[in-house]
Coordinates of C-alpha atoms and ligand atoms in Angstrom, one line a residue:
M1217 CA 16.9 1.7 246.4
S1218 CA 13.3 2.4 245.4
V1219 CA 10.8 3.8 248.0
I1220 CA 8.9 0.5 247.8
D1221 CA 12.0 -1.5 248.7
E1222 CA 13.0 0.9 251.4
V1223 CA 9.5 0.6 253.0
K1224 CA 9.7 -3.2 252.8
Q1225 CA 13.1 -3.2 254.4
K1226 CA 12.0 -1.1 257.3
T1227 CA 8.7 -2.8 257.9
D1228 CA 8.2 -6.0 259.9
I1229 CA 5.0 -7.8 258.8
V1230 CA 4.7 -9.3 262.3
E1231 CA 4.5 -5.9 263.9
V1232 CA 2.0 -4.6 261.4
I1233 CA -0.3 -7.5 261.5
S1234 CA -0.2 -7.8 265.3
Q1235 CA -2.1 -4.5 265.3
Y1236 CA -5.0 -6.3 263.7
A1237 CA -4.8 -9.8 265.1
T1238 CA -3.6 -11.5 268.2
L1239 CA -0.7 -13.6 266.9
K1240 CA 0.4 -16.7 268.8
K1241 CA 3.7 -18.6 268.2
S1242 CA 3.3 -21.7 266.1
G1243 CA 6.7 -23.2 265.5
R1244 CA 8.8 -20.7 263.5
N1245 CA 5.7 -18.9 262.4
L1246 CA 2.7 -17.2 264.0
S1247 CA -1.0 -18.0 263.8
A1248 CA -4.2 -16.1 264.7
L1249 CA -7.9 -16.0 264.2
C1250 CA -8.2 -14.6 260.7
P1251 CA -8.8 -10.8 260.8
F1252 CA -10.7 -11.0 257.5
H1253 CA -13.3 -13.7 258.3
S1254 CA -14.8 -14.9 261.5
E1255 CA -13.7 -18.3 262.8
K1256 CA -13.3 -20.3 266.0
N1257 CA -9.9 -22.0 265.2
P1258 CA -6.9 -20.1 263.8
S1259 CA -6.3 -20.6 260.1
F1260 CA -4.5 -17.4 259.5
Y1261 CA -0.6 -17.7 259.5
V1262 CA 2.2 -15.2 259.3
Y1263 CA 5.6 -16.2 258.1
P1264 CA 8.3 -13.9 259.4
E1265 CA 11.1 -15.4 257.3
R1266 CA 9.2 -14.8 254.0
Q1267 CA 7.5 -11.7 255.4
S1268 CA 4.2 -13.1 254.1
W1269 CA 0.8 -14.2 255.4
H1270 CA -1.8 -16.7 254.3
C1271 CA -5.4 -17.6 255.4
F1272 CA -6.1 -21.3 254.9
G1273 CA -9.8 -20.7 255.9
A1274 CA -12.6 -19.0 254.1
C1275 CA -10.3 -16.4 252.5
N1276 CA -7.9 -18.9 251.0
T1277 CA -5.6 -16.1 250.0
G1278 CA -2.3 -14.5 251.1
G1279 CA 0.5 -12.1 250.1
D1280 CA 2.9 -9.6 251.6
V1281 CA 2.5 -6.7 254.0
F1282 CA 1.1 -4.4 251.2
S1283 CA -1.6 -6.8 250.2
F1284 CA -2.5 -7.3 253.9
I1285 CA -3.0 -3.5 254.5
M1286 CA -4.8 -3.1 251.1
K1287 CA -7.3 -5.8 252.1
K1288 CA -7.7 -4.8 255.7
E1289 CA -8.1 -1.1 255.0
N1290 CA -9.8 -1.5 251.7
I1291 CA -7.4 0.8 249.9
D1292 CA -5.3 0.7 246.8
F1293 CA -1.5 0.0 246.6
G1294 CA -0.5 3.6 246.6
E1295 CA -2.4 4.4 249.8
A1296 CA -1.0 1.3 251.5
L1297 CA 2.5 2.4 250.5
R1298 CA 1.9 5.8 252.0
I1299 CA 0.6 4.3 255.2
L1300 CA 3.5 1.9 255.6
A1301 CA 6.0 4.6 254.5
Q1302 CA 4.7 6.9 257.2
R1303 CA 5.0 4.1 259.8
A1304 CA 8.6 3.3 258.7
G1305 CA 9.6 6.9 258.6
V1306 CA 10.4 6.8 254.8
E1307 CA 9.7 9.9 252.9
I1308 CA 7.9 9.5 249.6
P1309 CA 9.4 12.0 247.1
S1310 CA 6.7 14.0 245.5
R1311 CA 6.6 13.2 241.8
S1312 CA 6.8 16.0 239.3
A1313 CA 7.3 19.1 241.3
P1314 CA 7.6 21.4 238.3
D1315 CA 7.4 25.2 238.5
T1316 CA 4.7 25.9 241.1
G1317 CA 4.9 29.6 240.3
K1318 CA 1.9 31.7 240.4
E1319 CA 1.7 32.4 236.7
E1320 CA 1.9 28.7 235.9
R1321 CA -0.8 27.9 238.4
E1322 CA -3.1 30.6 237.0
K1323 CA -2.6 29.3 233.5
L1324 CA -3.7 25.8 234.6
F1325 CA -6.8 27.2 236.4
R1326 CA -7.7 29.0 233.1
I1327 CA -7.3 25.8 231.1
N1328 CA -9.4 23.8 233.6
E1329 CA -12.1 26.5 233.6
A1330 CA -12.3 26.4 229.8
A1331 CA -12.6 22.5 230.0
A1332 CA -15.3 22.7 232.6
V1333 CA -17.3 25.1 230.4
Y1334 CA -16.9 22.7 227.5
Y1335 CA -17.8 19.5 229.5
S1336 CA -20.9 21.0 231.1
N1337 CA -22.1 22.4 227.8
L1338 CA -21.9 18.8 226.4
L1339 CA -23.8 17.4 229.4
V1340 CA -26.7 19.8 228.8
N1341 CA -26.8 19.8 225.0
S1342 CA -25.0 16.9 223.4
P1343 CA -27.1 14.0 222.0
G1344 CA -24.2 11.8 223.1
A1345 CA -24.8 12.7 226.7
E1346 CA -28.4 11.4 226.7
N1347 CA -27.6 8.4 229.0
A1348 CA -25.8 10.7 231.5
R1349 CA -28.7 13.1 231.6
N1350 CA -31.1 10.2 232.3
Y1351 CA -28.8 8.8 235.0
L1352 CA -28.7 12.2 236.8
K1353 CA -32.4 12.6 236.5
E1354 CA -32.9 9.2 238.0
R1355 CA -30.7 10.2 240.9
G1356 CA -33.0 13.1 241.4
L1357 CA -30.6 15.9 240.6
T1358 CA -32.1 19.2 239.4
P1359 CA -30.7 21.3 236.6
E1360 CA -29.7 24.0 239.1
T1361 CA -27.6 21.4 241.1
L1362 CA -25.9 20.2 237.9
S1363 CA -24.9 23.8 237.1
E1364 CA -23.9 24.7 240.7
F1365 CA -21.6 21.7 240.9
R1366 CA -20.5 22.1 237.3
L1367 CA -21.1 18.6 236.3
G1368 CA -20.1 17.7 232.7
Y1369 CA -19.7 15.0 230.2
G1370 CA -16.8 13.7 228.1
L1371 CA -17.8 12.4 224.7
D1372 CA -16.9 8.9 223.5
S1373 CA -14.1 10.2 221.4
W1374 CA -10.3 10.3 221.5
E1375 CA -9.9 13.8 220.3
A1376 CA -13.1 15.9 220.9
L1377 CA -11.8 18.0 223.7
K1378 CA -8.3 18.2 222.1
E1379 CA -9.7 19.6 218.9
Y1380 CA -11.9 22.1 220.7
M1381 CA -9.1 23.4 222.9
L1382 CA -6.6 23.6 220.0
E1383 CA -9.1 25.7 218.1
N1384 CA -9.3 28.0 221.1
G1385 CA -5.6 28.7 221.0
L1386 CA -4.2 26.2 223.5
T1387 CA -1.3 23.9 222.8
E1388 CA -1.0 20.1 223.2
D1389 CA 1.7 20.6 225.8
E1390 CA -0.4 22.9 227.9
L1391 CA -3.3 20.4 227.8
V1392 CA -1.0 17.5 228.7
E1393 CA 0.3 19.5 231.7
A1394 CA -3.2 20.2 232.8
G1395 CA -3.9 16.5 232.7
L1396 CA -6.7 16.8 230.1
L1397 CA -4.7 15.0 227.4
V1398 CA -2.6 11.8 227.8
K1399 CA 0.6 11.6 225.9
S1400 CA 1.7 8.2 224.7
E1401 CA 5.3 7.1 224.1
D1402 CA 5.1 7.7 220.4
G1403 CA 4.4 11.4 221.2
R1404 CA 0.7 11.3 220.2
T1405 CA -1.9 12.7 222.5
H1406 CA -5.6 11.9 223.2
D1407 CA -8.4 12.9 225.6
R1408 CA -8.1 11.6 229.1
F1409 CA -11.8 11.7 230.0
R1410 CA -13.8 9.8 227.5
N1411 CA -17.4 8.5 227.7
R1412 CA -17.7 9.6 231.3
L1413 CA -19.7 11.7 233.6
I1414 CA -17.4 14.5 234.8
F1415 CA -17.2 16.1 238.3
S1416 CA -15.3 19.4 238.4
I1417 CA -13.2 19.7 241.5
S1418 CA -12.5 23.1 242.9
D1419 CA -10.4 24.7 245.6
S1420 CA -12.0 26.8 248.4
R1421 CA -12.1 29.8 246.1
G1422 CA -14.0 28.0 243.4
R1423 CA -11.0 27.7 241.0
I1424 CA -11.1 24.4 239.2
T1425 CA -8.1 22.3 240.1
G1426 CA -9.0 19.1 238.3
F1427 CA -11.6 16.6 237.4
G1428 CA -13.0 13.3 238.5
A1429 CA -14.9 11.1 236.1
R1430 CA -16.9 7.9 236.2
V1431 CA -18.3 5.6 233.6
L1432 CA -22.0 4.9 233.4
D1433 CA -21.7 1.4 232.0
D1434 CA -19.4 -1.5 232.9
S1435 CA -16.3 -0.4 231.2
L1436 CA -13.0 -0.1 233.1
P1437 CA -11.5 1.7 234.9
K1438 CA -14.7 2.9 236.6
Y1439 CA -13.1 6.1 237.9
V1440 CA -10.5 8.3 236.4
N1441 CA -9.0 11.4 238.1
S1442 CA -6.8 14.2 236.9
P1443 CA -3.2 13.4 237.6
Q1444 CA -1.1 15.3 240.1
S1445 CA -0.3 18.8 238.8
P1446 CA 0.8 22.1 240.3
V1447 CA -2.8 22.8 241.1
F1448 CA -4.2 19.3 241.8
D1449 CA -3.2 17.0 244.6
K1450 CA -5.7 14.3 245.6
S1451 CA -4.6 14.0 249.2
G1452 CA -5.1 17.7 249.8
T1453 CA -8.5 18.0 248.0
L1454 CA -11.9 18.3 249.6
Y1455 CA -14.7 17.9 247.0
G1456 CA -17.4 20.5 247.4
I1457 CA -15.3 22.8 249.7
N1458 CA -16.1 25.9 247.6
L1459 CA -19.8 25.4 248.2
A1460 CA -19.6 24.2 251.8
S1461 CA -17.2 26.6 253.4
Q1462 CA -19.7 29.3 254.4
A1463 CA -22.1 26.7 256.0
I1464 CA -19.2 25.0 257.8
R1465 CA -18.2 28.3 259.3
Q1466 CA -21.8 29.3 260.2
Q1467 CA -22.6 25.9 261.8
D1468 CA -19.1 25.5 263.2
Q1469 CA -19.2 21.9 262.0
A1470 CA -18.0 20.0 258.9
V1471 CA -19.1 16.6 257.7
M1472 CA -16.8 14.5 255.6
V1473 CA -18.4 11.8 253.4
E1474 CA -16.9 9.5 250.8
G1475 CA -18.6 10.1 247.5
Y1476 CA -19.2 12.9 245.0
M1477 CA -22.9 12.0 244.8
D1478 CA -23.2 12.1 248.7
V1479 CA -22.0 15.7 248.7
I1480 CA -24.2 16.8 245.8
S1481 CA -27.3 15.2 247.2
A1482 CA -26.7 16.7 250.6
H1483 CA -26.4 20.2 249.2
Q1484 CA -29.5 19.8 247.0
N1485 CA -31.4 18.9 250.2
G1486 CA -30.2 22.0 252.0
I1487 CA -27.4 20.3 254.0
K1488 CA -24.5 22.4 253.0
N1489 CA -21.7 21.7 255.5
V1490 CA -20.7 18.5 253.6
V1491 CA -17.5 17.7 251.7
A1492 CA -16.0 14.5 250.4
S1493 CA -12.5 13.0 250.8
M1494 CA -11.0 12.0 247.4
G1495 CA -10.8 8.3 247.6
T1496 CA -10.3 6.4 250.8
A1497 CA -8.3 7.4 253.8
V1498 CA -8.7 10.8 255.4
T1499 CA -5.5 12.8 255.2
E1500 CA -3.8 15.2 257.6
R1501 CA -3.9 18.0 254.9
Q1502 CA -7.7 17.6 254.5
V1503 CA -8.3 17.8 258.2
S1504 CA -5.9 20.8 258.7
D1505 CA -7.7 22.6 255.8
L1506 CA -11.0 22.1 257.5
K1507 CA -9.6 23.4 260.7
K1508 CA -9.3 26.8 259.2
M1509 CA -13.1 26.9 259.3
T1510 CA -14.1 24.7 262.3
R1511 CA -12.7 22.5 265.0
N1512 CA -15.6 20.2 264.8
I1513 CA -15.4 17.5 262.1
I1514 CA -17.6 14.5 261.7
L1515 CA -16.5 11.6 259.4
A1516 CA -19.5 9.7 257.9
L1517 CA -17.8 6.6 256.6
D1518 CA -18.4 3.1 255.4
A1519 CA -17.4 0.4 258.0
D1520 CA -14.7 -0.6 255.5
T1521 CA -13.0 2.8 255.5
A1522 CA -13.3 3.2 259.3
G1523 CA -10.7 0.5 260.1
E1524 CA -8.7 0.7 263.3
E1525 CA -5.5 1.8 261.6
A1526 CA -7.3 4.7 259.8
M1527 CA -9.0 5.7 263.0
L1528 CA -5.7 5.7 264.9
R1529 CA -4.3 8.1 262.4
C1530 CA -7.4 10.3 263.0
V1531 CA -6.5 10.3 266.8
D1532 CA -3.1 11.5 265.7
Y1533 CA -4.7 14.3 263.7
E1534 CA -6.9 15.2 266.6
N1535 CA -4.0 15.5 269.0
S1536 CA -1.6 17.3 266.7
L1537 CA -4.1 19.7 265.2
D1538 CA -6.2 20.2 268.3
I1539 CA -9.6 19.5 266.8
E1540 CA -12.5 17.2 267.7
L1541 CA -13.1 14.4 265.3
K1542 CA -16.3 12.3 265.5
V1543 CA -17.1 9.2 263.6
V1544 CA -20.4 7.9 262.4
V1545 CA -20.6 4.6 260.5
L1546 CA -23.8 4.1 258.5
P1547 CA -25.5 0.7 258.7
E1548 CA -24.6 -1.6 255.8
G1549 CA -26.4 -0.8 252.6
L1550 CA -27.0 2.8 253.6
D1551 CA -25.0 5.7 252.2
P1552 CA -25.4 9.5 252.9
D1553 CA -27.0 9.9 249.5
N1554 CA -29.9 7.6 250.2
V1555 CA -30.3 8.5 253.9
I1556 CA -30.6 12.3 253.0
K1557 CA -32.9 11.7 250.1
E1558 CA -35.2 9.7 252.3
D1559 CA -35.3 12.0 255.3
T1560 CA -33.0 14.8 256.3
A1561 CA -34.1 14.3 260.0
K1562 CA -32.7 10.8 259.9
W1563 CA -29.4 12.2 258.6
Q1564 CA -29.3 14.6 261.5
K1565 CA -30.0 11.8 263.9
F1566 CA -27.0 9.9 262.7
L1567 CA -24.8 12.9 263.1
D1568 CA -26.1 13.5 266.6
E1569 CA -25.1 10.0 267.5
A1570 CA -21.6 10.3 266.1
L1571 CA -19.0 9.0 268.5
P1572 CA -15.8 10.9 269.4
V1573 CA -13.0 9.1 267.6
V1574 CA -11.5 7.6 270.7
D1575 CA -14.8 6.2 271.9
Y1576 CA -15.3 4.8 268.4
I1577 CA -11.9 3.0 268.7
F1578 CA -13.0 1.7 272.1
S1579 CA -16.1 0.2 270.4
V1580 CA -14.1 -1.3 267.5
V1581 CA -11.5 -2.8 269.8
T1582 CA -13.8 -4.2 272.4
A1583 CA -16.2 -5.7 269.9
T1584 CA -13.4 -8.1 268.9
L1585 CA -12.7 -9.1 272.6
D1586 CA -14.3 -11.2 275.2
L1587 CA -13.9 -9.0 278.3
T1588 CA -14.8 -11.7 280.7
K1589 CA -11.5 -13.3 279.9
S1590 CA -8.3 -12.0 281.7
S1591 CA -6.2 -12.4 278.5
D1592 CA -8.6 -10.2 276.6
K1593 CA -8.7 -7.6 279.4
Q1594 CA -4.9 -7.4 279.0
L1595 CA -5.3 -7.0 275.2
A1596 CA -7.8 -4.2 275.8
V1597 CA -5.3 -2.4 277.9
E1598 CA -2.5 -2.9 275.4
R1599 CA -4.4 -1.7 272.5
L1600 CA -6.4 1.2 274.1
G1601 CA -3.8 2.3 276.6
P1602 CA -1.5 4.0 274.0
V1603 CA -4.6 5.8 272.6
I1604 CA -5.4 7.2 276.0
L1605 CA -1.9 8.1 276.9
A1606 CA -1.6 10.0 273.6
K1607 CA -4.3 12.5 274.8
Q1608 CA -2.6 15.6 276.1
N1609 CA -5.5 16.9 278.2
P1610 CA -5.3 15.3 281.7
V1611 CA -9.1 15.6 282.2
I1612 CA -9.8 13.8 278.9
R1613 CA -7.1 11.2 279.7
A1614 CA -8.7 10.6 283.1
H1615 CA -12.1 10.3 281.5
Y1616 CA -11.0 7.5 279.2
M1617 CA -8.9 5.8 281.9
Q1618 CA -12.2 5.5 283.9
K1619 CA -14.0 4.3 280.9
L1620 CA -11.5 1.6 280.2
A1621 CA -11.5 0.6 283.9
N1622 CA -15.3 0.2 283.8
H1623 CA -15.2 -1.7 280.5
I1624 CA -12.9 -4.4 281.7
G1625 CA -13.7 -4.3 285.4
V1626 CA -10.2 -3.6 286.6
D1627 CA -9.4 -0.6 288.8
E1628 CA -7.7 2.4 287.3
R1629 CA -4.5 2.1 289.4
T1630 CA -3.8 -1.3 288.1
I1631 CA -4.3 -0.1 284.5
E1632 CA -2.1 2.9 285.1
A1633 CA 0.6 0.6 286.6
T1634 CA 0.5 -1.6 283.5
L1635 CA 0.6 1.4 281.2
G1636 CA 3.5 2.9 283.1
R1637 CA 5.5 0.0 281.9
M1638 CA 4.5 0.8 278.3
R1639 CA 6.2 4.0 277.1
T1640 CA 4.1 7.1 276.9
A1641 CA 4.2 8.7 273.5
P1642 CA 2.6 11.9 272.2
K1643 CA 2.2 10.5 268.7
L1644 CA 0.9 7.0 268.1
R1645 CA 2.6 6.7 264.7
E1646 CA 6.0 8.0 265.8
R1647 CA 6.1 5.4 268.5
K1648 CA 5.7 2.6 266.0
T1649 CA 8.2 4.2 263.7
E1650 CA 10.9 4.2 266.3
S1651 CA 10.5 0.5 267.1
L1652 CA 10.2 -0.4 263.4
T1653 CA 13.3 1.3 262.1
R1654 CA 15.3 -1.1 264.4
A1655 CA 13.9 -4.1 262.6
V1656 CA 15.5 -4.0 259.2
Q1657 CA 14.3 -6.8 257.0
P1658 CA 16.3 -8.5 254.3
L1659 CA 14.8 -7.8 250.9
L1660 CA 13.0 -10.7 249.4
S1661 CA 12.7 -10.2 245.7
R1662 CA 11.5 -12.9 243.3
P1663 CA 13.3 -12.4 240.0
V1664 CA 11.0 -14.9 238.3
E1665 CA 8.0 -12.7 238.9
E1666 CA 9.7 -9.8 237.3
Q1667 CA 11.2 -11.8 234.4
F1668 CA 7.7 -13.1 233.6
L1669 CA 6.2 -9.7 233.7
A1670 CA 8.9 -8.3 231.4
L1671 CA 8.2 -11.0 228.9
L1672 CA 4.4 -10.4 229.2
L1673 CA 4.6 -6.7 228.8
Q1674 CA 7.2 -6.6 226.0
H1675 CA 5.1 -9.1 224.0
P1676 CA 1.5 -7.9 224.2
E1677 CA 0.5 -10.7 221.9
L1678 CA 0.9 -13.0 224.8
K1679 CA -2.3 -11.5 226.3
K1680 CA -4.3 -13.6 223.9
V1681 CA -2.6 -16.9 225.0
E1682 CA -4.8 -18.7 227.3
A1683 CA -3.1 -19.7 230.5
D1684 CA -4.1 -20.8 234.0
I1685 CA -2.5 -18.0 235.9
S1686 CA -3.8 -16.3 239.0
P1687 CA -2.7 -13.0 240.6
E1688 CA -2.1 -15.1 243.8
Y1689 CA 1.0 -16.6 242.1
F1690 CA 2.7 -13.2 242.6
E1691 CA 3.9 -12.9 246.2
N1692 CA 5.1 -9.3 245.8
S1693 CA 2.3 -6.9 245.7
E1694 CA 3.9 -4.5 243.3
N1695 CA 4.1 -7.3 240.7
R1696 CA 0.7 -8.6 241.5
E1697 CA -0.8 -5.1 241.0
I1698 CA 1.0 -4.7 237.7
F1699 CA -0.3 -8.1 236.5
I1700 CA -3.9 -7.3 237.5
A1701 CA -3.8 -3.9 235.8
W1702 CA -2.2 -5.4 232.7
Q1703 CA -5.1 -7.8 232.3
Q1704 CA -7.5 -4.9 232.1
A1705 CA -5.3 -2.6 230.0
E1706 CA -5.3 -2.2 226.3
D1707 CA -1.6 -1.4 225.9
V1708 CA 1.4 -0.2 227.9
E1709 CA 0.2 3.4 227.7
S1710 CA -3.2 2.7 229.2
L1711 CA -1.5 0.5 231.8
K1712 CA 0.6 3.4 232.9
E1713 CA -2.5 5.5 233.1
S1714 CA -4.3 3.1 235.3
L1715 CA -1.4 2.3 237.7
D1716 CA -0.8 4.2 240.9
S1717 CA 2.1 6.6 240.4
A1718 CA 4.0 4.8 243.1
L1719 CA 4.3 1.8 240.9
L1720 CA 5.5 3.6 237.8
E1721 CA 9.2 3.3 238.7
H1722 CA 8.9 -0.4 239.2
L1723 CA 7.0 -0.7 235.9
E1724 CA 9.8 1.2 234.1
N1725 CA 12.4 -1.2 235.6
I1726 CA 10.4 -4.2 234.3
L1727 CA 9.9 -2.6 230.9
G1728 CA 13.7 -2.0 230.7
K1729 CA 14.6 -5.6 231.4
N1730 CA 16.3 -7.5 228.6
V1731 CA 14.1 -10.2 227.3
L1732 CA 15.1 -12.9 224.8
A1733 CA 13.1 -12.6 221.6
T1734 CA 13.1 -16.3 220.8
E1735 CA 10.7 -19.1 221.8
I1736 CA 8.4 -16.6 223.3
N1737 CA 5.3 -18.8 223.7
E1738 CA 7.4 -21.7 225.0
R1739 CA 9.1 -19.6 227.6
Y1740 CA 5.8 -18.0 228.6
N1741 CA 4.3 -21.4 229.3
R1742 CA 7.3 -22.4 231.3
Y1743 CA 7.1 -19.3 233.4
V1744 CA 3.5 -19.9 234.1
L1745 CA 4.3 -23.4 235.3
R1746 CA 7.2 -22.2 237.3
L1747 CA 5.1 -19.6 239.1
K1748 CA 2.4 -22.0 239.7
E1749 CA 4.8 -24.6 241.1
D1750 CA 6.4 -22.1 243.4
H1751 CA 3.1 -21.0 244.6
L1752 CA 1.9 -24.5 245.3
R1753 CA 5.1 -25.5 246.9
G1754 CA 4.9 -22.5 249.2
L1755 CA 1.3 -23.5 250.1
A1756 CA 2.4 -27.1 250.7
R1757 CA 5.2 -25.9 253.0
K1758 CA 2.8 -23.6 254.8
G1759 CA 0.2 -26.3 255.0
E1760 CA 2.8 -28.6 256.6
V1761 CA 3.4 -26.0 259.3
E1762 CA -0.3 -25.8 259.9
R1763 CA -0.7 -29.6 260.0
N1764 CA 2.1 -29.8 262.6
A1765 CA 0.3 -27.3 264.7
T1766 CA -3.2 -28.9 264.5
E1767 CA -2.1 -32.4 263.7
L1768 CA -4.9 -32.7 261.2
P1769 CA -4.3 -33.0 257.5
G1770 CA -6.3 -30.2 256.0
E1771 CA -8.5 -30.6 253.0
Q1772 CA -6.4 -27.9 251.3
D1773 CA -3.2 -29.9 251.7
I1774 CA -4.8 -32.6 249.6
Q1775 CA -5.9 -30.1 247.0
V1776 CA -2.4 -28.6 246.9
S1777 CA -0.6 -32.0 246.4
D1778 CA -3.1 -32.9 243.7
S1779 CA -2.4 -29.6 241.9
L1780 CA 1.4 -30.0 242.4
R1781 CA 1.2 -33.5 240.9
A1782 CA -0.6 -31.9 237.9
V1783 CA 2.2 -29.4 237.5
F1784 CA 4.8 -32.1 237.6
N1785 CA 3.0 -34.1 234.9
E1786 CA 2.7 -31.0 232.8
K1787 CA 6.4 -30.3 233.2
A1788 CA 7.3 -33.9 232.3
R1789 CA 5.1 -33.7 229.2
R1790 CA 7.0 -30.6 228.1
G1791 CA 10.3 -32.2 228.9
A1792 CA 11.2 -29.5 231.4
G1793 CA 11.2 -31.6 234.5
K1794 CA 14.4 -33.0 236.3
G1795 CA 14.4 -30.4 239.1
D1796 CA 15.7 -27.5 237.0
K1797 CA 13.9 -25.2 239.4
N1798 CA 16.7 -22.6 239.7
D1799 CA 17.7 -22.7 236.1
L1800 CA 16.5 -19.3 235.1
G1801 CA 18.7 -19.4 232.0
K1802 CA 16.5 -22.1 230.5
L1803 CA 13.4 -19.9 230.9
Ligands
LIG2611 ZN1 -9.6 -15.7 256.4

C-alpha cells in the first residue's frame, strides 16, 4: 500500500475537519459554518461515507481530506500529506537515501560552489541578465548585498550551465546528482534553472547545499528548488542561517520569516537575526537547529500560514524542545520586506508586540467564538484546554488556566473539572494519533479518475483537444494534483519535475496502466462526460441532503439539474446513454 493510501485509511475526515469547524449532525452527514468563508447559515457539509466535503456557499468547491488541509493551511499536497501522516502515525520513507558519506557530501558542496560562482558571475556580467539586474535595483538591493547573499542568474538556455561545467571536468551524472541537471527518460540531460533569478542556499557553515530560483515574468512554475540530495533537505533548511547565526547568538533571539527577499532586505538594513523557512509550515528540524543558538524564536508570518493546525504544531515544538516561540502576524498587504524598508523601528515594534504562541492560539480560537453563549464557552474549553494541559510547567499552566477562566467568565475549578474528564496528554499530536489509528477507513478509490489520467498522459496530443473539464471533477486530491500539474506541463518529464515527490509513485502507477490505443478521441470524450456526470450526480445527492436539512431548494440544485440534463443530452447524442454508468469496458 502506498503512503498516501495508508494515510487515507488511517485518517477520518470528520476528526480532522472538526478541528477547524463546529460540525453538527445533519442526517447521515455533518454540517457547519464554512471554515473558508464567513456566513450566518451553514452551507459547508462533510460526508463521512465518502470521506469528502463540500461548501455550497461562496466557495462552491469541495474534495477530500487532503484538499481540505491544503486549502485551510494554504500548503501544497506534499506538506498536507506530511501533516496528515504525522497525525496518523504513518512514517514517510525518505526518498533517495544514497550514500551520505562525507566524501560524497563534500563533492556535492564543491559542485554547488562552482555553480554558485558561475550563476553570480552571469548576474553581474551577462547581457541576458539585464532584467534581473533591473529587478534587483528596483527592489533596492546593493551590489554588496547581491554578493554577500551570492545571488545569481540562470540563462534562458537548456545547456549553458551543463556545457560550462563539463568543460570544467565534471560529469553529467555528478551534475544530475547535485540537482543542477535534469535527466529525462531518454537519458538526455538539461539545465534545471533556466531564465531565473537564483538564490544560493547555504548551511550554517556557508557551504552551498542547493538553490532556489524564481522567474521574473509570468512563466510557470514560478519557483524551482534543488531536489532532495545528500546535502539538501528543504524541511531542514533555514535560508540565511550562515549570515544570521552570529547575530542570533548575540541578541539571543531569532526571527523566522517566509521569503528570501524578506531575509535579504532585513540584513541589508542591519537587522541580521533573520532567517526564512523554505516554503510554508515551520518544521521541527528548523526549530531545533535554531535552538542551538537561542531559545527565543519569533515567527513573522502571513495570516494564511499561521493557521490553528500549524500553530498547534508549534506548541508541540515549544514543549518538546523547551524553547519560547512567539508569533507576529503582519497586517494584510504588509510583508517584512516593505515594513523594514520603510522604517526599521516599525519592524522592531511589531516584534515587541509578538504574542507567545499559546496566547496567539487563544486569540485565533476566541476570535471565531461568541463567548457570551454557553455553547461557545464549552467550545473554548474543548479547544484551548488541551493546549493548556500540554504545558509541563505548572506555573505556566496555572497562568493560562486563569486566562481562559477570565476570557469565558467561568471559574477555574469548573474548567479544571471539565478538563479532568478530557485526557491529559504531553503531546497534542500524539493524542490525536492514538484516537485516529482506531478509526480505520475503507479506501475509496475511483478507477475512472485514474483510467482517464492514464489515457491523457499516455496520449499527450489530447492536451490540444478542447474539453470542458474542471479539476473539481477529481475527488481524489492526488489525481486532481496530477491533472492540474499536467495542464501546465510541457511533457511527462516536466510534469515529474513540477510534482511533489510524494506524488511520483502514484504518477508512475498511472503511467504504467494499460491503455487501449484505439478510438482515443472518442474514449477521451466519454471519460470527460462520465467524470462530469459523476461529479454532478454527487452534487445533486449532496444538494438533496442539504435541501432536506433546510427544506429550501437551493439555487445550486437547479443549476446542477440543468447541467446534468445537458450531460444526458450529450450522451444521447453520442449514443452512449442507456445507463451504462458502470461499463468501464466501453470506455
Ligand atoms: Zn465556503
